mmCIF file of C-alpha atoms in Angstrom:
data_model
loop_
_atom_site.group_PDB
_atom_site.id
_atom_site.type_symbol
_atom_site.label_atom_id
_atom_site.label_comp_id
_atom_site.label_asym_id
_atom_site.label_seq_id
_atom_site.Cartn_x
_atom_site.Cartn_y
_atom_site.Cartn_z
ATOM 1 C CA MET A 1 67.127 254.540 -77.251
ATOM 2 C CA ASP A 2 65.026 256.773 -74.993
ATOM 3 C CA THR A 3 61.559 255.480 -74.009
ATOM 4 C CA ILE A 4 58.699 257.713 -75.075
ATOM 5 C CA LEU A 5 55.582 257.544 -72.872
ATOM 6 C CA THR A 6 52.262 258.525 -74.436
ATOM 7 C CA HIS A 7 48.674 258.597 -73.179
ATOM 8 C CA PRO A 8 46.409 255.882 -74.637
ATOM 9 C CA SER A 9 43.946 257.021 -77.269
ATOM 10 C CA ARG A 10 40.172 256.527 -76.966
ATOM 11 C CA PHE A 11 40.332 253.686 -79.549
ATOM 12 C CA GLU A 12 43.067 251.909 -77.574
ATOM 13 C CA LYS A 13 40.964 252.094 -74.417
ATOM 14 C CA VAL A 14 37.972 250.524 -76.184
ATOM 15 C CA ALA A 15 40.168 247.774 -77.678
ATOM 16 C CA THR A 16 41.688 246.995 -74.283
ATOM 17 C CA THR A 17 38.249 246.768 -72.689
ATOM 18 C CA ALA A 18 36.951 244.482 -75.497
ATOM 19 C CA THR A 19 39.978 242.212 -75.155
ATOM 20 C CA GLY A 20 39.344 241.881 -71.456
ATOM 21 C CA ILE A 21 35.715 240.931 -72.063
ATOM 22 C CA ILE A 22 36.726 238.275 -74.636
ATOM 23 C CA ILE A 23 39.297 236.758 -72.270
ATOM 24 C CA THR A 24 36.702 236.622 -69.484
ATOM 25 C CA ILE A 25 34.128 234.921 -71.755
ATOM 26 C CA SER A 26 36.731 232.409 -72.965
ATOM 27 C CA ILE A 27 37.618 231.455 -69.385
ATOM 28 C CA LEU A 28 33.945 230.973 -68.518
ATOM 29 C CA ILE A 29 33.342 228.797 -71.600
ATOM 30 C CA SER A 30 36.384 226.629 -70.816
ATOM 31 C CA GLN A 31 35.183 226.165 -67.229
ATOM 32 C CA ASN A 32 31.712 225.227 -68.438
ATOM 33 C CA LEU A 33 33.150 222.667 -70.892
ATOM 34 C CA ILE A 34 35.100 221.030 -68.097
ATOM 35 C CA ILE A 35 31.987 220.913 -65.914
ATOM 36 C CA LEU A 36 29.947 219.512 -68.833
ATOM 37 C CA ALA A 37 32.547 216.830 -69.502
ATOM 38 C CA LYS A 38 32.410 215.778 -65.858
ATOM 39 C CA ASP A 39 28.597 215.750 -65.922
ATOM 40 C CA LEU A 40 28.656 213.469 -68.974
ATOM 41 C CA GLY A 41 30.897 211.040 -67.142
ATOM 42 C CA VAL A 42 33.646 211.072 -69.734
ATOM 43 C CA GLY A 43 36.542 211.161 -67.310
ATOM 44 C CA ASN A 44 39.281 213.749 -67.298
ATOM 45 C CA TYR A 45 39.035 216.622 -69.748
ATOM 46 C CA THR A 46 41.491 215.933 -72.563
ATOM 47 C CA GLY A 47 41.099 218.945 -74.780
ATOM 48 C CA LEU A 48 38.686 217.009 -77.066
ATOM 49 C CA SER A 49 35.052 217.998 -77.348
ATOM 50 C CA PRO A 50 32.761 216.440 -74.701
ATOM 51 C CA THR A 51 30.832 214.612 -77.451
ATOM 52 C CA LEU A 52 33.967 212.983 -78.854
ATOM 53 C CA ASN A 53 35.107 212.024 -75.366
ATOM 54 C CA TYR A 54 31.724 210.442 -74.718
ATOM 55 C CA ILE A 55 31.783 208.466 -77.989
ATOM 56 C CA GLN A 56 35.276 207.144 -77.307
ATOM 57 C CA GLU A 57 34.359 206.085 -73.783
ATOM 58 C CA ASN A 58 31.143 204.459 -75.028
ATOM 59 C CA ASN A 59 33.066 202.492 -77.687
ATOM 60 C CA LYS A 60 35.524 201.281 -75.050
ATOM 61 C CA LYS A 61 32.626 200.077 -72.907
ATOM 62 C CA LYS A 62 31.150 198.194 -75.893
ATOM 63 C CA GLU A 63 34.482 196.507 -76.607
ATOM 64 C CA LEU A 64 34.908 195.543 -72.951
ATOM 65 C CA PHE A 65 31.378 194.137 -72.817
ATOM 66 C CA PHE A 66 32.026 192.147 -76.016
ATOM 67 C CA GLU A 67 35.207 190.680 -74.516
ATOM 68 C CA GLU A 68 33.429 189.724 -71.298
ATOM 69 C CA GLU A 69 30.468 188.233 -73.162
ATOM 70 C CA ILE A 70 32.717 186.069 -75.378
ATOM 71 C CA LEU A 71 34.727 184.826 -72.393
ATOM 72 C CA LYS A 72 31.549 183.905 -70.525
ATOM 73 C CA LYS A 73 29.751 182.327 -73.492
ATOM 74 C CA TYR A 74 32.707 180.223 -74.674
ATOM 75 C CA SER A 75 34.335 179.521 -71.311
ATOM 76 C CA GLU A 76 35.136 175.950 -72.377
ATOM 77 C CA GLY A 77 36.792 176.986 -75.644
ATOM 78 C CA ILE A 78 40.122 178.310 -76.857
ATOM 79 C CA ILE A 79 39.502 181.908 -77.902
ATOM 80 C CA THR A 80 41.640 183.804 -80.402
ATOM 81 C CA GLU A 81 41.281 187.421 -81.511
ATOM 82 C CA VAL A 82 41.077 187.622 -85.300
ATOM 83 C CA ASP A 83 40.491 191.359 -85.541
ATOM 84 C CA LYS A 84 38.821 194.068 -83.556
ATOM 85 C CA GLY A 85 35.336 192.762 -82.796
ATOM 86 C CA VAL A 86 36.067 189.326 -84.316
ATOM 87 C CA LYS A 87 36.736 186.205 -82.234
ATOM 88 C CA HIS A 88 37.571 182.653 -83.301
ATOM 89 C CA VAL A 89 36.717 179.898 -80.817
ATOM 90 C CA ARG A 90 37.710 176.211 -80.849
ATOM 91 C CA ILE A 91 35.525 173.853 -78.822
ATOM 92 C CA ILE A 92 35.253 170.096 -78.332
ATOM 93 C CA ARG A 93 31.806 168.861 -77.290
ATOM 94 C CA TYR A 94 30.738 165.302 -76.515
ATOM 95 C CA TYR A 95 27.509 163.727 -77.721
ATOM 96 C CA ASN A 96 26.701 160.266 -76.373
ATOM 97 C CA GLY A 97 30.300 160.109 -75.235
ATOM 98 C CA LYS A 98 31.708 160.849 -78.688
ATOM 99 C CA PRO A 99 33.667 164.025 -79.574
ATOM 100 C CA VAL A 100 32.774 166.775 -82.033
ATOM 101 C CA ARG A 101 35.266 169.466 -83.093
ATOM 102 C CA ILE A 102 33.528 172.819 -83.367
ATOM 103 C CA ASN A 103 34.857 176.102 -84.731
ATOM 104 C CA VAL A 104 32.970 179.356 -84.167
ATOM 105 C CA VAL A 105 33.555 182.885 -85.404
ATOM 106 C CA GLU A 106 31.515 185.569 -83.679
ATOM 107 C CA LEU A 107 31.774 189.178 -84.821
ATOM 108 C CA SER A 108 30.236 192.570 -84.224
ATOM 109 C CA THR A 109 30.104 195.220 -86.947
ATOM 110 C CA ASP A 110 28.948 197.639 -84.267
ATOM 111 C CA ILE A 111 32.349 197.355 -82.588
ATOM 112 C CA ASN A 112 34.339 197.158 -85.816
ATOM 113 C CA THR A 113 32.613 199.336 -88.414
ATOM 114 C CA ASN A 114 35.358 198.521 -90.937
ATOM 115 C CA LEU A 115 34.113 194.942 -91.406
ATOM 116 C CA ASP A 116 32.466 193.981 -94.686
ATOM 117 C CA ILE A 117 30.495 190.709 -94.885
ATOM 118 C CA VAL A 118 30.062 189.720 -98.524
ATOM 119 C CA PRO A 119 29.310 186.494 -100.439
ATOM 120 C CA ALA A 120 31.867 185.590 -103.104
ATOM 121 C CA ILE A 121 31.570 183.324 -106.129
ATOM 122 C CA ALA A 122 34.384 181.177 -107.458
ATOM 123 C CA SER A 123 34.549 182.952 -110.819
ATOM 124 C CA GLU A 124 32.815 185.573 -112.921
ATOM 125 C CA LYS A 125 30.500 182.812 -114.124
ATOM 126 C CA LEU A 126 28.268 180.738 -111.874
ATOM 127 C CA SER A 127 29.405 177.430 -113.326
ATOM 128 C CA ALA A 128 32.761 177.334 -111.529
ATOM 129 C CA LYS A 129 34.339 176.001 -108.319
ATOM 130 C CA LYS A 130 37.434 176.814 -106.250
ATOM 131 C CA GLN A 131 38.825 175.879 -102.869
ATOM 132 C CA ILE A 132 37.894 178.333 -100.142
ATOM 133 C CA SER A 133 41.512 179.437 -99.596
ATOM 134 C CA ASN A 134 41.772 180.635 -103.188
ATOM 135 C CA ILE A 135 38.479 182.549 -103.035
ATOM 136 C CA ALA A 136 39.341 184.069 -99.648
ATOM 137 C CA LYS A 137 42.801 185.213 -100.742
ATOM 138 C CA GLU A 138 41.424 186.771 -103.923
ATOM 139 C CA LYS A 139 38.942 188.745 -101.810
ATOM 140 C CA ASN A 140 41.456 189.638 -99.059
ATOM 141 C CA ALA A 141 39.183 187.919 -96.548
ATOM 142 C CA ILE A 142 40.135 187.491 -92.905
ATOM 143 C CA VAL A 143 37.347 184.920 -92.382
ATOM 144 C CA ALA A 144 35.375 182.742 -94.794
ATOM 145 C CA ILE A 145 32.972 179.809 -94.600
ATOM 146 C CA ASN A 146 31.289 177.717 -97.238
ATOM 147 C CA ALA A 147 27.857 179.079 -98.085
ATOM 148 C CA GLY A 148 24.791 177.608 -99.823
ATOM 149 C CA TYR A 149 24.106 174.451 -101.786
ATOM 150 C CA PHE A 150 25.377 174.055 -105.338
ATOM 151 C CA LYS A 151 25.209 171.623 -108.231
ATOM 152 C CA PRO A 152 28.251 169.351 -107.731
ATOM 153 C CA ASN A 153 29.179 168.856 -111.380
ATOM 154 C CA THR A 154 28.962 172.517 -112.444
ATOM 155 C CA GLY A 155 29.141 174.649 -109.300
ATOM 156 C CA VAL A 156 25.935 176.570 -110.063
ATOM 157 C CA PRO A 157 24.426 177.786 -106.740
ATOM 158 C CA LEU A 158 21.140 176.073 -105.843
ATOM 159 C CA GLY A 159 19.040 178.762 -104.216
ATOM 160 C CA THR A 160 18.960 182.506 -103.710
ATOM 161 C CA LEU A 161 22.238 184.334 -104.178
ATOM 162 C CA MET A 162 22.552 188.115 -104.253
ATOM 163 C CA ILE A 163 25.839 190.012 -104.143
ATOM 164 C CA ASN A 164 25.997 193.814 -103.977
ATOM 165 C CA LYS A 165 22.271 194.086 -104.767
ATOM 166 C CA LYS A 166 22.590 191.945 -107.898
ATOM 167 C CA LEU A 167 20.447 188.796 -107.930
ATOM 168 C CA TYR A 168 22.501 185.999 -109.490
ATOM 169 C CA THR A 169 20.167 183.047 -108.810
ATOM 170 C CA GLY A 170 16.617 182.597 -107.580
ATOM 171 C CA PRO A 171 15.263 180.440 -104.744
ATOM 172 C CA ILE A 172 14.572 176.707 -104.812
ATOM 173 C CA TYR A 173 11.591 175.406 -102.813
ATOM 174 C CA ASP A 174 11.418 178.859 -101.186
ATOM 175 C CA ARG A 175 14.215 177.840 -98.839
ATOM 176 C CA VAL A 176 15.361 179.992 -95.955
ATOM 177 C CA ALA A 177 17.943 182.698 -96.630
ATOM 178 C CA ILE A 178 19.808 185.336 -94.656
ATOM 179 C CA GLY A 179 19.818 188.932 -95.825
ATOM 180 C CA PHE A 180 22.728 191.250 -95.066
ATOM 181 C CA PHE A 181 21.775 194.892 -94.595
ATOM 182 C CA GLU A 182 23.798 198.000 -93.861
ATOM 183 C CA ASN A 183 23.148 197.718 -90.127
ATOM 184 C CA GLY A 184 22.051 194.166 -89.489
ATOM 185 C CA TYR A 185 20.522 190.927 -90.703
ATOM 186 C CA ASP A 186 17.188 189.293 -91.422
ATOM 187 C CA MET A 187 16.193 185.697 -92.101
ATOM 188 C CA ALA A 188 13.164 184.320 -93.940
ATOM 189 C CA ARG A 189 12.017 181.806 -96.490
ATOM 190 C CA VAL A 190 12.431 183.634 -99.791
ATOM 191 C CA LYS A 191 10.189 183.539 -102.850
ATOM 192 C CA LEU A 192 10.925 184.972 -106.283
ATOM 193 C CA GLU A 193 8.523 187.500 -107.769
ATOM 194 C CA ALA A 194 9.897 187.968 -111.276
ATOM 195 C CA THR A 195 8.252 189.134 -114.483
ATOM 196 C CA ILE A 196 9.050 189.936 -118.082
ATOM 197 C CA ASN A 197 7.323 193.205 -118.941
ATOM 198 C CA THR A 198 6.566 193.802 -122.622
ATOM 199 C CA ASN A 199 4.582 196.298 -124.654
ATOM 200 C CA ILE A 200 1.797 193.690 -124.937
ATOM 201 C CA GLY A 201 1.669 192.824 -121.224
ATOM 202 C CA GLY A 202 3.573 191.163 -118.433
ATOM 203 C CA PHE A 203 4.572 187.533 -118.059
ATOM 204 C CA LYS A 204 5.555 185.670 -114.873
ATOM 205 C CA ILE A 205 8.765 183.627 -114.842
ATOM 206 C CA ASP A 206 9.589 180.794 -112.452
ATOM 207 C CA ASN A 207 13.289 181.334 -111.827
ATOM 208 C CA VAL A 208 16.554 182.910 -112.915
ATOM 209 C CA ASN A 209 19.859 181.124 -113.606
ATOM 210 C CA GLN A 210 18.791 177.820 -112.059
ATOM 211 C CA PRO A 211 18.891 174.259 -113.386
ATOM 212 C CA ARG A 212 15.510 173.184 -114.734
ATOM 213 C CA MET A 213 13.354 171.257 -112.254
ATOM 214 C CA LEU A 214 10.141 170.920 -114.292
ATOM 215 C CA SER A 215 9.642 171.048 -118.069
ATOM 216 C CA THR A 216 6.731 173.423 -117.493
ATOM 217 C CA HIS A 217 8.908 176.077 -115.822
ATOM 218 C CA THR A 218 9.924 179.249 -117.614
ATOM 219 C CA ILE A 219 13.450 180.285 -116.635
ATOM 220 C CA VAL A 220 15.541 183.320 -117.577
ATOM 221 C CA TYR A 221 19.283 182.942 -118.142
ATOM 222 C CA THR A 222 21.671 185.891 -118.027
ATOM 223 C CA ARG A 223 25.362 186.005 -118.921
ATOM 224 C CA ASP A 224 26.143 185.248 -115.269
ATOM 225 C CA TRP A 225 25.038 181.689 -116.032
ATOM 226 C CA GLY A 226 27.696 181.366 -118.743
ATOM 227 C CA GLU A 227 28.096 181.907 -122.448
ATOM 228 C CA THR A 228 25.353 179.524 -123.563
ATOM 229 C CA THR A 229 21.963 178.408 -122.311
ATOM 230 C CA PRO A 230 21.156 174.891 -121.089
ATOM 231 C CA PRO A 231 19.261 172.495 -123.399
ATOM 232 C CA THR A 232 15.679 173.356 -124.312
ATOM 233 C CA PRO A 233 13.029 171.229 -122.561
ATOM 234 C CA LYS A 234 10.733 168.975 -124.596
ATOM 235 C CA TYR A 235 8.117 171.072 -126.423
ATOM 236 C CA GLY A 236 10.130 174.133 -125.466
ATOM 237 C CA THR A 237 11.651 177.193 -127.075
ATOM 238 C CA GLN A 238 14.237 179.891 -126.363
ATOM 239 C CA LEU A 239 13.672 183.624 -126.889
ATOM 240 C CA VAL A 240 16.866 185.654 -127.202
ATOM 241 C CA ILE A 241 16.597 189.249 -125.926
ATOM 242 C CA SER A 242 19.267 191.885 -126.577
ATOM 243 C CA ARG A 243 18.959 195.535 -125.533
ATOM 244 C CA GLY A 244 15.289 195.008 -124.802
ATOM 245 C CA LYS A 245 14.491 193.596 -128.247
ATOM 246 C CA LEU A 246 13.740 190.067 -129.463
ATOM 247 C CA ILE A 247 16.596 189.063 -131.797
ATOM 248 C CA GLY A 248 16.060 185.327 -132.108
ATOM 249 C CA VAL A 249 13.830 182.316 -131.478
ATOM 250 C CA THR A 250 15.322 178.811 -131.392
ATOM 251 C CA GLU A 251 14.772 175.309 -130.059
ATOM 252 C CA LYS A 252 18.521 174.760 -129.577
ATOM 253 C CA GLN A 253 21.036 175.939 -127.001
ATOM 254 C CA THR A 254 22.106 179.447 -127.856
ATOM 255 C CA THR A 255 24.546 182.205 -126.939
ATOM 256 C CA ILE A 256 23.378 184.481 -124.135
ATOM 257 C CA PRO A 257 23.796 188.166 -125.118
ATOM 258 C CA GLN A 258 26.096 190.286 -122.952
ATOM 259 C CA ASP A 259 23.450 193.021 -122.982
ATOM 260 C CA GLY A 260 20.379 190.843 -122.507
ATOM 261 C CA PHE A 261 19.010 187.457 -121.515
ATOM 262 C CA VAL A 262 17.333 184.344 -122.865
ATOM 263 C CA ILE A 263 13.858 183.127 -121.868
ATOM 264 C CA VAL A 264 13.579 179.320 -121.913
ATOM 265 C CA GLY A 265 10.271 177.525 -121.476
ATOM 266 C CA PRO A 266 7.311 175.724 -123.106
ATOM 267 C CA VAL A 267 6.303 176.954 -126.574
ATOM 268 C CA LYS A 268 2.656 177.255 -125.498
ATOM 269 C CA ASN A 269 3.642 179.720 -122.770
ATOM 270 C CA LEU A 270 6.055 181.829 -124.814
ATOM 271 C CA GLU A 271 4.807 181.903 -128.404
ATOM 272 C CA HIS A 272 2.660 184.998 -127.830
ATOM 273 C CA LEU A 273 5.783 186.934 -126.753
ATOM 274 C CA THR A 274 7.260 186.644 -130.243
ATOM 275 C CA LYS A 275 4.957 189.516 -131.227
ATOM 276 C CA ALA A 276 6.261 191.843 -128.512
ATOM 277 C CA LYS A 277 8.441 194.838 -129.459
ATOM 278 C CA SER A 278 10.077 195.532 -126.083
ATOM 279 C CA PHE A 279 11.212 193.370 -123.153
ATOM 280 C CA LYS A 280 12.282 194.238 -119.614
ATOM 281 C CA LEU A 281 13.293 191.813 -116.872
ATOM 282 C CA ASN A 282 12.100 192.648 -113.336
ATOM 283 C CA LEU A 283 13.473 190.615 -110.423
ATOM 284 C CA LYS A 284 12.079 190.956 -106.899
ATOM 285 C CA THR A 285 11.999 188.773 -103.821
ATOM 286 C CA SER A 286 9.390 188.199 -101.157
ATOM 287 C CA PRO A 287 9.849 189.368 -98.459
ATOM 288 C CA ASN A 288 10.600 192.621 -100.210
ATOM 289 C CA TRP A 289 14.044 193.309 -98.816
ATOM 290 C CA SER A 290 14.354 196.514 -100.846
ATOM 291 C CA ASP A 291 17.457 197.730 -98.999
ATOM 292 C CA VAL A 292 19.253 194.380 -98.730
ATOM 293 C CA ASN A 293 22.847 194.245 -99.972
ATOM 294 C CA HIS A 294 23.488 190.483 -100.084
ATOM 295 C CA ILE A 295 21.539 187.230 -99.714
ATOM 296 C CA ILE A 296 22.689 183.632 -99.305
ATOM 297 C CA SER A 297 20.335 180.693 -98.914
ATOM 298 C CA GLY A 298 20.607 177.367 -97.181
ATOM 299 C CA GLY A 299 18.154 175.384 -95.127
ATOM 300 C CA PRO A 300 16.546 174.220 -93.074
ATOM 301 C CA TYR A 301 15.917 176.746 -90.324
ATOM 302 C CA LEU A 302 17.607 175.926 -87.034
ATOM 303 C CA VAL A 303 16.329 178.746 -84.841
ATOM 304 C CA LYS A 304 13.359 180.948 -85.707
ATOM 305 C CA ASP A 305 12.278 183.879 -83.554
ATOM 306 C CA ASN A 306 14.370 182.589 -80.653
ATOM 307 C CA GLU A 307 12.858 179.078 -80.756
ATOM 308 C CA ILE A 308 14.292 175.785 -82.036
ATOM 309 C CA PHE A 309 12.700 175.262 -85.461
ATOM 310 C CA VAL A 310 13.998 172.627 -87.878
ATOM 311 C CA ASP A 311 11.680 172.530 -90.930
ATOM 312 C CA MET A 312 13.617 169.892 -92.845
ATOM 313 C CA THR A 313 10.587 168.317 -94.556
ATOM 314 C CA ALA A 314 8.978 171.633 -95.537
ATOM 315 C CA GLN A 315 12.152 172.705 -97.338
ATOM 316 C CA LYS A 316 12.605 169.290 -98.994
ATOM 317 C CA LEU A 317 15.879 168.590 -97.187
ATOM 318 C CA THR A 318 15.192 165.216 -95.578
ATOM 319 C CA ALA A 319 18.240 163.769 -97.365
ATOM 320 C CA ILE A 320 20.626 165.771 -95.169
ATOM 321 C CA GLY A 321 19.434 164.338 -91.848
ATOM 322 C CA GLY A 322 21.579 162.193 -89.594
ATOM 323 C CA ARG A 323 24.960 162.981 -88.066
ATOM 324 C CA ASN A 324 27.203 164.878 -90.480
ATOM 325 C CA PRO A 325 29.760 167.661 -90.796
ATOM 326 C CA ARG A 326 27.788 170.917 -90.497
ATOM 327 C CA THR A 327 28.014 174.604 -91.315
ATOM 328 C CA ALA A 328 25.578 177.111 -89.806
ATOM 329 C CA ILE A 329 25.014 180.854 -89.602
ATOM 330 C CA GLY A 330 22.893 183.007 -87.319
ATOM 331 C CA TYR A 331 22.674 186.307 -85.505
ATOM 332 C CA THR A 332 22.006 187.435 -81.952
ATOM 333 C CA ASN A 333 19.683 189.979 -80.409
ATOM 334 C CA ASP A 334 22.593 192.419 -80.086
ATOM 335 C CA ASN A 335 23.421 192.060 -83.797
ATOM 336 C CA HIS A 336 26.412 189.745 -83.557
ATOM 337 C CA LEU A 337 26.930 187.364 -86.486
ATOM 338 C CA ILE A 338 27.807 183.771 -85.594
ATOM 339 C CA MET A 339 29.353 181.336 -88.088
ATOM 340 C CA LEU A 340 29.915 177.729 -87.031
ATOM 341 C CA THR A 341 31.409 174.555 -88.447
ATOM 342 C CA ALA A 342 31.389 171.067 -86.938
ATOM 343 C CA ASP A 343 33.625 168.324 -88.299
ATOM 344 C CA GLY A 344 32.238 164.817 -88.768
ATOM 345 C CA ARG A 345 32.480 161.352 -90.287
ATOM 346 C CA GLU A 346 35.600 160.400 -88.323
ATOM 347 C CA GLY A 347 36.412 158.945 -84.927
ATOM 348 C CA ALA A 348 37.896 162.189 -83.588
ATOM 349 C CA SER A 349 34.764 164.147 -84.567
ATOM 350 C CA VAL A 350 31.481 162.408 -85.338
ATOM 351 C CA GLY A 351 29.458 165.408 -86.538
ATOM 352 C CA LEU A 352 26.092 166.787 -85.451
ATOM 353 C CA THR A 353 22.447 166.128 -86.136
ATOM 354 C CA LEU A 354 20.373 169.131 -87.189
ATOM 355 C CA ILE A 355 18.644 169.228 -83.794
ATOM 356 C CA GLU A 356 22.014 169.220 -82.003
ATOM 357 C CA LEU A 357 23.189 171.993 -84.322
ATOM 358 C CA ALA A 358 20.025 174.001 -83.650
ATOM 359 C CA ASN A 359 20.471 173.662 -79.884
ATOM 360 C CA LEU A 360 24.078 174.793 -80.193
ATOM 361 C CA MET A 361 23.184 177.909 -82.195
ATOM 362 C CA LYS A 362 20.475 178.820 -79.690
ATOM 363 C CA GLU A 363 22.850 178.214 -76.777
ATOM 364 C CA PHE A 364 25.280 180.690 -78.345
ATOM 365 C CA GLY A 365 22.546 183.334 -78.437
ATOM 366 C CA CYS A 366 21.114 183.169 -81.964
ATOM 367 C CA ILE A 367 17.577 184.487 -82.303
ATOM 368 C CA ASN A 368 17.557 183.265 -85.930
ATOM 369 C CA ALA A 369 19.852 180.662 -87.453
ATOM 370 C CA MET A 370 19.954 178.368 -90.468
ATOM 371 C CA ASN A 371 21.886 175.411 -91.787
ATOM 372 C CA LEU A 372 24.244 175.907 -94.732
ATOM 373 C CA ASP A 373 25.719 173.316 -97.068
ATOM 374 C CA GLY A 374 27.493 170.664 -95.011
ATOM 375 C CA GLY A 375 29.145 167.306 -95.458
ATOM 376 C CA GLY A 376 32.231 167.546 -97.641
ATOM 377 C CA SER A 377 31.584 171.263 -98.173
ATOM 378 C CA THR A 378 32.006 172.205 -94.494
ATOM 379 C CA VAL A 379 35.088 174.399 -94.177
ATOM 380 C CA MET A 380 36.174 177.486 -92.219
ATOM 381 C CA TYR A 381 39.049 179.811 -93.128
ATOM 382 C CA VAL A 382 40.571 182.236 -90.608
ATOM 383 C CA LYS A 383 43.509 184.556 -91.366
ATOM 384 C CA GLY A 384 45.087 182.490 -94.103
ATOM 385 C CA LYS A 385 44.425 179.010 -92.690
ATOM 386 C CA ILE A 386 41.765 176.310 -92.773
ATOM 387 C CA VAL A 387 40.935 175.947 -89.070
ATOM 388 C CA ASN A 388 38.669 172.893 -89.214
ATOM 389 C CA LYS A 389 39.554 169.458 -90.617
ATOM 390 C CA PRO A 390 37.509 168.704 -93.735
ATOM 391 C CA ALA A 391 37.731 165.228 -95.255
ATOM 392 C CA VAL A 392 39.551 166.631 -98.283
ATOM 393 C CA GLN A 393 42.648 168.607 -97.291
ATOM 394 C CA GLY A 394 41.894 172.293 -97.800
ATOM 395 C CA GLY A 395 38.242 171.509 -98.466
ATOM 396 C CA ILE A 396 36.524 170.541 -101.701
ATOM 397 C CA PRO A 397 36.172 173.163 -104.460
ATOM 398 C CA LEU A 398 33.155 175.358 -103.688
ATOM 399 C CA SER A 399 30.673 177.316 -105.717
ATOM 400 C CA HIS A 400 30.474 180.311 -103.375
ATOM 401 C CA THR A 401 31.493 181.389 -99.900
ATOM 402 C CA LEU A 402 30.667 184.001 -97.297
ATOM 403 C CA THR A 403 33.670 186.230 -96.627
ATOM 404 C CA VAL A 404 34.524 188.748 -93.922
ATOM 405 C CA LYS A 405 37.017 191.397 -94.955
ATOM 406 C CA HIS A 406 37.915 195.021 -94.368
ATOM 407 C CA LYS A 407 36.007 197.620 -96.331
ATOM 408 C CA ASN A 408 37.733 198.855 -99.490
ATOM 409 C CA SER A 409 40.242 195.996 -99.314
#
């Protein structure tokens, strides 16, 4: 075919000129991006945006710093990687010439944002117990430790327990608790500020879903406690509330409504409420951790505001003194969570005193730390195995645990 040559039109000339301008601008922008990437210190230009390059490099630096910090802190231990940002360390320490087996898990949710730290109860009801391996497997946990105190015969947690913003049990003796927030932790002695609001006024209650300590206490029981209430105290009564209405008054144990609660306390304190037409339960804690997701309690303190602080007498825990198997939890200034167990009551591992435990948690960098249930309850689970050596193989059945898992797992 013959080639036909034509003169470019005015429109074609304008289009050609515009294309040239666009190409020139594109080249200048690309050059500026490369210069900007170099100025930000993100290494070679990879085709990604400078911001993304910077974030990736920054994350790598954090991971490297975490690795170096763990190696330095636990230089005497055997260190195993559990997951990104999660390390398990085995250590043997000697106290007065006698050995103590110690297991530590240190983790950073800043490095691994896919970690979820959540308490877990043995069953849907509080009065239940299971071995930690069973609870951990049900929750797809990669790490778990035993958590707070519980009533041995029933498994009911003794102290504050909140899971996913739901308060299951209230505090005992205002013992210390750790709060788990979206981006960190806090630790304090926790009080319950709970009321029953009615159309004829408000009424303070002493606790929720806890065994009775004094006959004068007024306690609310929800279906989390179980199907029925505990026995009524002497000179006491039970008010059954369903859908915000009073549906029954009795001196006997009674069924707890699925859609309500039962108020149990002295007749002289509750008889005026029988005239009320509407009831609403309000549960708050002090400090007012309004944005807290989970709470577990223990006691006593071990480290408070970066100082050794063991308030055993103040929290009515003198019975747990001496050298015993121990479980502890704390957090560092750079927001790492540290969980620790120490085996005891045997020749190969004699256990720790609370002061020794406190010194250990501070040595590992905790600015706040507290003791958890110990003795026969002390147990640590890592990736499908019990890594310490509890007296009972696999650990005794527990009321509740603290689990570390992947989000949405």
